[in-house]
Coordinates of C-alpha atoms and ligand atoms in Angstrom, one line a residue:
X1 CA -24.6 1.0 -3.6
X2 CA -21.1 2.8 -5.4
X3 CA -20.0 0.2 -8.1
X4 CA -17.1 -0.9 -5.8
X5 CA -19.3 -2.4 -3.4
X6 CA -21.2 -3.6 -6.2
X7 CA -18.3 -5.8 -8.1
X8 CA -17.1 -6.9 -5.1
X9 CA -17.5 -11.2 -4.5
X10 CA -18.2 -10.4 -0.6
X11 CA -21.6 -8.4 -1.3
X12 CA -22.6 -10.2 -4.6
X13 CA -26.0 -12.7 -4.4
X14 CA -25.1 -15.4 -2.1
X15 CA -24.8 -18.3 -4.9
X16 CA -22.2 -16.5 -6.6
X17 CA -20.1 -15.7 -3.5
X18 CA -20.5 -19.9 -2.5
X19 CA -19.1 -20.5 -6.5
X20 CA -16.3 -17.6 -6.6
X21 CA -15.3 -19.1 -2.9
X22 CA -15.3 -23.0 -4.1
X23 CA -13.2 -21.9 -6.8
X24 CA -10.5 -19.9 -4.9
X25 CA -10.4 -23.2 -2.9
X26 CA -9.9 -25.3 -5.2
X27 CA -7.1 -23.4 -7.1
X28 CA -5.1 -23.8 -3.6
X29 CA -5.3 -19.6 -3.6
X30 CA -3.2 -19.4 -6.5
X31 CA -5.6 -17.4 -8.4
X32 CA -7.2 -13.9 -7.0
X33 CA -9.0 -10.7 -7.6
X34 CA -10.4 -9.9 -4.1
X35 CA -9.2 -9.1 -1.1
X36 CA -9.7 -11.0 2.4
X37 CA -10.5 -10.3 6.2
X38 CA -8.7 -11.6 8.7
X39 CA -10.0 -15.1 10.4
X40 CA -11.2 -17.9 9.7
X41 CA -13.3 -19.0 5.8
X42 CA -16.0 -20.1 5.5
X43 CA -18.4 -21.3 2.5
X44 CA -19.2 -17.7 2.8
X45 CA -15.8 -16.4 2.7
X46 CA -12.2 -16.2 2.3
X47 CA -10.4 -14.9 5.4
X48 CA -6.8 -14.9 6.0
X49 CA -5.9 -17.1 9.2
X50 CA -3.3 -16.6 12.3
X51 CA -0.4 -18.8 11.4
X52 CA -0.2 -18.5 7.4
X53 CA 0.3 -14.4 7.9
X54 CA 3.5 -14.9 6.4
X55 CA 2.7 -17.2 4.1
X56 CA -0.6 -16.7 2.6
X57 CA -0.7 -16.2 -1.1
X58 CA -3.6 -13.7 -0.6
X59 CA -1.9 -11.6 2.0
X60 CA -1.0 -8.0 0.6
X61 CA 0.3 -6.6 3.1
X62 CA 2.6 -9.4 3.6
X63 CA 3.7 -9.9 0.3
X64 CA 4.0 -5.8 0.0
X65 CA 7.1 -6.1 2.3
X66 CA 8.7 -8.8 0.0
X67 CA 8.5 -7.0 -2.7
X68 CA 9.9 -3.8 -1.0
X69 CA 12.9 -5.8 0.8
X70 CA 13.6 -7.6 -2.8
X71 CA 14.2 -4.1 -4.3
X72 CA 15.7 -1.9 -1.8
X73 CA 17.7 0.3 -3.7
X74 CA 14.0 1.6 -4.7
X75 CA 14.2 3.3 -1.3
X76 CA 17.0 3.3 0.1
X77 CA 19.5 4.8 -2.7
X78 CA 17.2 6.1 -5.2
X79 CA 18.1 8.6 -7.5
X80 CA 18.7 12.1 -5.9
X81 CA 15.6 13.6 -7.5
X82 CA 16.4 16.5 -10.5
X83 CA 19.2 14.6 -11.2
X84 CA 19.9 11.0 -12.8
X85 CA 22.6 10.1 -9.5
X86 CA 21.9 7.6 -6.8
X87 CA 21.7 9.0 -3.3
X88 CA 24.4 7.3 -0.3
X89 CA 21.6 7.5 1.7
X90 CA 17.7 9.2 2.4
X91 CA 19.3 12.1 4.9
X92 CA 21.4 13.5 2.0
X93 CA 18.1 13.6 0.1
X94 CA 16.0 15.4 3.0
X95 CA 19.0 17.7 3.8
X96 CA 18.5 18.8 0.3
X97 CA 15.2 19.7 0.7
X98 CA 15.4 21.3 3.5
X99 CA 13.1 18.6 5.7
X100 CA 16.2 18.6 7.2
X101 CA 18.5 20.9 9.3
X102 CA 21.2 21.7 11.6
X103 CA 20.2 23.2 14.7
X104 CA 23.6 25.0 15.7
X105 CA 23.0 25.6 19.3
X106 CA 22.7 21.8 20.0
X107 CA 24.8 20.8 16.8
X108 CA 23.1 18.1 15.8
X109 CA 20.3 17.5 12.9
X110 CA 16.7 17.9 13.3
X111 CA 13.3 18.0 11.4
X112 CA 12.5 21.5 10.3
X113 CA 9.6 23.6 11.3
X114 CA 9.9 25.5 8.6
X115 CA 8.8 23.6 5.4
X116 CA 5.7 24.5 3.8
X117 CA 4.5 20.8 4.3
X118 CA 4.7 22.0 8.7
X119 CA 3.4 25.2 7.8
X120 CA 1.1 26.3 4.7
X121 CA -0.3 23.7 2.9
X122 CA -1.0 21.4 6.7
X123 CA -2.6 24.6 7.9
X124 CA -4.5 25.1 5.3
X125 CA -5.8 21.3 5.2
X126 CA -6.7 21.5 8.6
X127 CA -8.4 24.3 8.1
X128 CA -10.7 23.0 5.3
X129 CA -11.3 19.4 7.5
X130 CA -12.0 22.0 10.4
X131 CA -15.0 23.3 7.9
X132 CA -16.2 19.8 7.3
X133 CA -16.4 19.1 10.6
X134 CA -15.1 21.2 14.1
X135 CA -12.1 20.1 15.7
X136 CA -11.2 17.7 12.6
X137 CA -8.0 19.7 11.3
X138 CA -7.0 20.9 14.8
X139 CA -6.9 16.8 15.6
X140 CA -5.5 16.2 12.1
X141 CA -3.2 18.8 12.5
X142 CA -1.5 17.8 16.1
X143 CA -0.8 13.8 14.8
X144 CA 0.4 15.3 10.9
X145 CA 3.0 17.0 13.0
X146 CA 4.1 14.7 15.3
X147 CA 3.6 11.8 12.5
X148 CA 6.3 14.6 10.9
X149 CA 8.5 15.4 13.9
X150 CA 8.8 11.8 14.9
X151 CA 9.6 10.4 11.0
X152 CA 12.1 13.2 10.2
X153 CA 13.7 12.9 13.8
X154 CA 14.1 9.3 13.2
X155 CA 16.5 10.1 9.9
X156 CA 18.0 13.2 11.0
X157 CA 19.6 10.7 13.8
X158 CA 20.4 7.8 11.5
X159 CA 20.8 8.0 8.0
X160 CA 19.7 4.7 7.1
X161 CA 16.1 5.1 9.5
X162 CA 13.7 4.7 6.5
X163 CA 15.3 2.0 5.0
X164 CA 13.7 -1.8 4.0
X165 CA 15.1 -4.2 6.5
X166 CA 16.6 -1.2 8.4
X167 CA 16.0 -1.8 12.8
X168 CA 17.1 1.2 14.2
X169 CA 18.9 1.5 18.0
X170 CA 17.2 4.2 19.7
X171 CA 17.4 5.2 23.3
X172 CA 14.1 4.9 25.3
X173 CA 13.5 8.1 25.2
X174 CA 13.0 8.1 21.7
X175 CA 10.2 5.4 22.5
X176 CA 8.0 8.0 23.5
X177 CA 5.1 9.7 21.1
X178 CA 5.4 7.9 18.3
X179 CA 2.6 8.6 16.9
X180 CA -0.1 7.4 14.2
X181 CA -3.6 8.5 13.4
X182 CA -7.6 7.3 13.9
X183 CA -9.5 7.2 11.4
X184 CA -11.4 9.8 13.0
X185 CA -8.2 11.6 12.4
X186 CA -7.2 12.3 16.1
X187 CA -3.5 11.0 17.2
X188 CA -2.9 7.5 18.5
X189 CA -0.2 6.6 20.8
X190 CA 1.8 3.4 20.1
X191 CA 4.4 3.9 23.1
X192 CA 3.3 0.3 24.0
X193 CA 3.6 -1.4 21.3
X194 CA 6.3 0.0 20.3
X195 CA 8.0 -1.1 23.9
X196 CA 6.6 -4.2 23.1
X197 CA 8.5 -5.2 19.9
X198 CA 11.7 -3.7 20.8
X199 CA 14.6 -5.5 21.8
X200 CA 16.9 -4.6 24.3
X201 CA 21.2 -4.7 23.6
X202 CA 23.4 -2.6 25.5
X203 CA 23.2 -0.1 28.1
X204 CA 20.0 1.8 27.5
X205 CA 19.9 1.3 24.0
X206 CA 17.2 -0.6 21.8
X207 CA 16.7 -2.1 18.5
X208 CA 13.7 -1.2 17.3
X209 CA 11.3 -3.3 15.4
X210 CA 11.4 -4.0 11.3
X211 CA 10.8 -1.4 9.6
X212 CA 8.2 -1.6 7.3
X213 CA 7.1 -5.2 9.2
X214 CA 3.1 -5.7 10.3
X215 CA 2.5 -7.1 13.9
X216 CA 0.3 -9.7 12.1
X217 CA 3.6 -11.4 11.1
X218 CA 4.2 -15.7 12.4
X219 CA 7.2 -14.4 13.1
X220 CA 7.8 -12.7 16.5
X221 CA 11.1 -11.7 15.1
X222 CA 9.4 -10.2 11.7
X223 CA 6.9 -8.5 13.4
X224 CA 6.6 -4.1 13.5
X225 CA 4.1 -1.3 14.3
X226 CA 2.8 -1.6 10.4
X227 CA 1.5 1.7 8.6
X228 CA 3.5 4.5 11.0
X229 CA 6.8 3.2 10.6
X230 CA 9.3 4.2 10.5
X231 CA 7.3 6.6 8.2
X232 CA 3.2 6.4 7.5
X233 CA 3.2 4.1 4.3
X234 CA 0.6 1.8 2.4
X235 CA 1.1 -1.2 0.0
X236 CA -0.6 -0.2 -3.5
X237 CA -2.0 -2.5 -5.9
X238 CA -1.1 -1.1 -9.4
X239 CA -3.9 -2.5 -10.6
X240 CA -6.7 -2.3 -8.0
X241 CA -9.0 -5.1 -6.7
X242 CA -11.3 -2.5 -7.4
X243 CA -10.8 -1.6 -10.5
X244 CA -10.0 -4.7 -12.1
X245 CA -13.7 -5.8 -11.1
X246 CA -15.0 -3.0 -12.5
X247 CA -13.4 -2.9 -15.7
X248 CA -12.5 -6.0 -16.3
X249 CA -14.7 -8.5 -14.3
X250 CA -18.1 -6.0 -15.2
X251 CA -17.0 -4.4 -18.5
X252 CA -18.8 -3.7 -21.5
X253 CA -19.9 -7.0 -22.7
X254 CA -21.5 -7.9 -26.7
X255 CA -23.4 -10.9 -25.7
X256 CA -23.9 -10.6 -22.1
X257 CA -25.7 -13.6 -21.5
X258 CA -22.3 -15.5 -22.4
X259 CA -20.0 -12.6 -21.1
X260 CA -20.7 -11.8 -18.2
X261 CA -19.2 -11.4 -14.3
X262 CA -19.2 -14.3 -13.5
X263 CA -17.9 -16.0 -16.6
X264 CA -15.4 -13.7 -16.0
X265 CA -14.1 -15.0 -13.4
X266 CA -15.0 -18.6 -13.8
X267 CA -11.3 -17.6 -16.5
X268 CA -9.6 -15.4 -14.2
X269 CA -9.8 -18.0 -11.7
X270 CA -8.5 -21.2 -13.5
X271 CA -5.4 -19.1 -14.6
X272 CA -2.9 -18.5 -12.2
X273 CA -3.0 -14.2 -11.8
X274 CA -3.5 -13.1 -8.2
X275 CA -4.1 -9.6 -7.5
X276 CA -2.0 -9.7 -4.1
X277 CA 1.0 -11.0 -5.8
X278 CA 4.4 -9.3 -5.1
X279 CA 4.2 -8.0 -9.1
X280 CA 1.4 -5.9 -8.7
X281 CA 2.2 -4.5 -4.8
X282 CA 4.3 -1.4 -4.8
X283 CA 5.0 0.4 -1.2
X284 CA 4.5 3.9 -1.4
X285 CA 4.3 6.3 1.5
X286 CA 1.5 8.2 2.3
X287 CA 2.5 12.3 2.9
X288 CA 4.2 14.1 0.4
X289 CA 6.9 14.5 2.5
X290 CA 8.5 11.3 2.5
X291 CA 6.9 10.9 -1.4
X292 CA 9.5 14.4 -1.7
X293 CA 12.4 12.9 -0.2
X294 CA 12.3 9.5 -1.5
X295 CA 10.9 10.4 -5.1
X296 CA 8.0 8.3 -5.2
X297 CA 3.8 8.9 -5.5
X298 CA 2.7 9.8 -2.2
X299 CA -0.5 7.5 -2.0
X300 CA -3.6 9.9 -0.6
X301 CA -1.8 12.4 2.0
X302 CA -3.3 13.9 4.5
X303 CA -5.4 11.7 5.7
X304 CA -8.1 12.3 2.9
X305 CA -10.0 9.1 2.2
X306 CA -9.4 5.6 1.3
X307 CA -9.5 5.0 -2.5
X308 CA -7.9 7.2 -5.7
X309 CA -11.0 7.1 -8.1
X310 CA -9.5 9.0 -10.7
X311 CA -6.4 6.7 -11.1
X312 CA -7.8 3.2 -11.1
X313 CA -10.4 5.2 -13.9
X314 CA -7.3 6.0 -16.1
X315 CA -6.1 2.4 -15.8
X316 CA -9.9 1.5 -18.3
X317 CA -7.8 1.2 -21.2
X318 CA -4.7 -0.5 -20.2
X319 CA -7.4 -3.0 -19.0
X320 CA -9.4 -3.6 -22.1
X321 CA -6.9 -5.8 -23.9
X322 CA -7.2 -8.0 -21.3
X323 CA -11.0 -7.9 -21.6
X324 CA -11.6 -8.9 -25.1
X325 CA -8.8 -11.7 -24.4
X326 CA -10.9 -13.3 -21.6
X327 CA -14.4 -12.1 -23.7
X328 CA -12.6 -14.1 -27.2
X329 CA -12.1 -17.9 -25.0
X330 CA -16.1 -17.8 -23.5
X331 CA -16.9 -17.5 -27.2
X332 CA -15.1 -19.8 -28.8
X333 CA -16.8 -22.9 -30.2
X334 CA -18.9 -25.0 -28.5
X335 CA -17.4 -27.8 -28.9
X336 CA -13.6 -27.6 -27.4
X337 CA -15.1 -24.9 -24.7
X338 CA -13.0 -26.3 -21.9
X339 CA -9.8 -26.0 -23.7
X340 CA -10.5 -22.7 -24.6
X341 CA -11.3 -21.2 -21.1
X342 CA -7.9 -23.0 -20.1
X343 CA -6.4 -21.3 -22.9
X344 CA -7.8 -18.2 -22.9
X345 CA -7.0 -17.9 -18.9
X346 CA -2.7 -19.0 -19.2
X347 CA -3.0 -16.1 -21.5
X348 CA -5.0 -13.7 -19.2
X349 CA -2.5 -14.4 -16.7
X350 CA 0.7 -13.4 -18.8
X351 CA -0.9 -10.4 -20.1
X352 CA -1.9 -9.4 -16.3
X353 CA 1.5 -9.6 -15.4
X354 CA 3.0 -7.7 -18.2
X355 CA 0.6 -4.8 -17.7
X356 CA 2.1 -5.6 -14.0
X357 CA 5.0 -4.5 -14.8
X358 CA 4.3 -1.5 -16.9
X359 CA 2.6 0.0 -14.3
X360 CA 5.2 -0.3 -11.6
X361 CA 8.1 0.9 -14.3
X362 CA 5.5 3.9 -15.0
X363 CA 5.5 4.9 -11.9
X364 CA 9.0 4.4 -11.2
X365 CA 10.3 6.9 -13.9
X366 CA 8.0 9.0 -13.2
X367 CA 9.2 9.7 -9.6
X368 CA 6.7 12.0 -7.1
X369 CA 3.8 12.9 -8.2
X370 CA 0.6 12.6 -5.9
X371 CA -2.3 9.9 -5.7
X372 CA -5.5 11.5 -5.2
X373 CA -8.4 11.1 -3.7
X374 CA -11.7 10.7 -5.0
Ligands
ZN401 ZN1 -7.7 -14.4 -2.6
ZN402 ZN1 -3.5 2.2 -4.0

């Protein structure tokens, strides 16, 4: 099993799992360091139930949206790449970079089919995918270009099409061919979901689902199309769960009988730091073209996988101080173990918030780069 799987509580020994779930339930979800599925919790797993999608402390997608909506400047008016100036809107930058062009015959803005991201680069990736599995690259290219055309096409029509909190006004024609893609890189059509979530307004116009919102919302008015709309995106953990488990809970120990995965987890679960809280979340585009336009990191582009190990590995040294802090609490004199653990938990929670904030500042300063798979 990979380090990621071994370190996840859901894959650990049943007694350990039960112990951690007990701690999670007792603390009311305040501290947490692992991901949960949707459904009903049991004594063997924590799950996020229907009716708590918008409020559950561990629902990282909902928290990612909250975080993004609390800082619209990051997504709507971020600096123009290569300058220190704020943009007036995302279309302005898309045109500057050549992703949106004027169709002079039809006298309207449209997406460009001549960019590196649409032509050679996408074709190279498709060729590589075809080599690894017959047909995969061809499927990929179809779905990718579908998304590219849709996302940029909307932005060509509406300069605020990519803004957080925005809802586009669209014609039913625009509802056709709303593309996503399956894990298998094949094209998926979201026509029906789109139609279901849109609100009719005057004439034929429809108010599109709210940008970036997810189908799992409790409130129908807040439901959205999730991952694919208005551009393909992910909610990235600044400190990923796998890195935290590997480098903190299972980090090197000078005395494994006292300082080990479970005793460290016990400290973490006495604190207030939740790995899914908005401090640790950042909404990022997946593909390179919105990354360049928005001047933000592209999160594992080209449907290359679900993990970014090089990024996670880099966090080992950033997380070393919290490992030391927890272990120092565990090493305290046996007369006051409880106080020592509580103090360590409080210090740990504060230190984690600082690390998240620092990591976010680094991301935003850096602007566009690629979070690579493998
Ligand atoms: Zn949790
Ligand atoms: Zn990520």
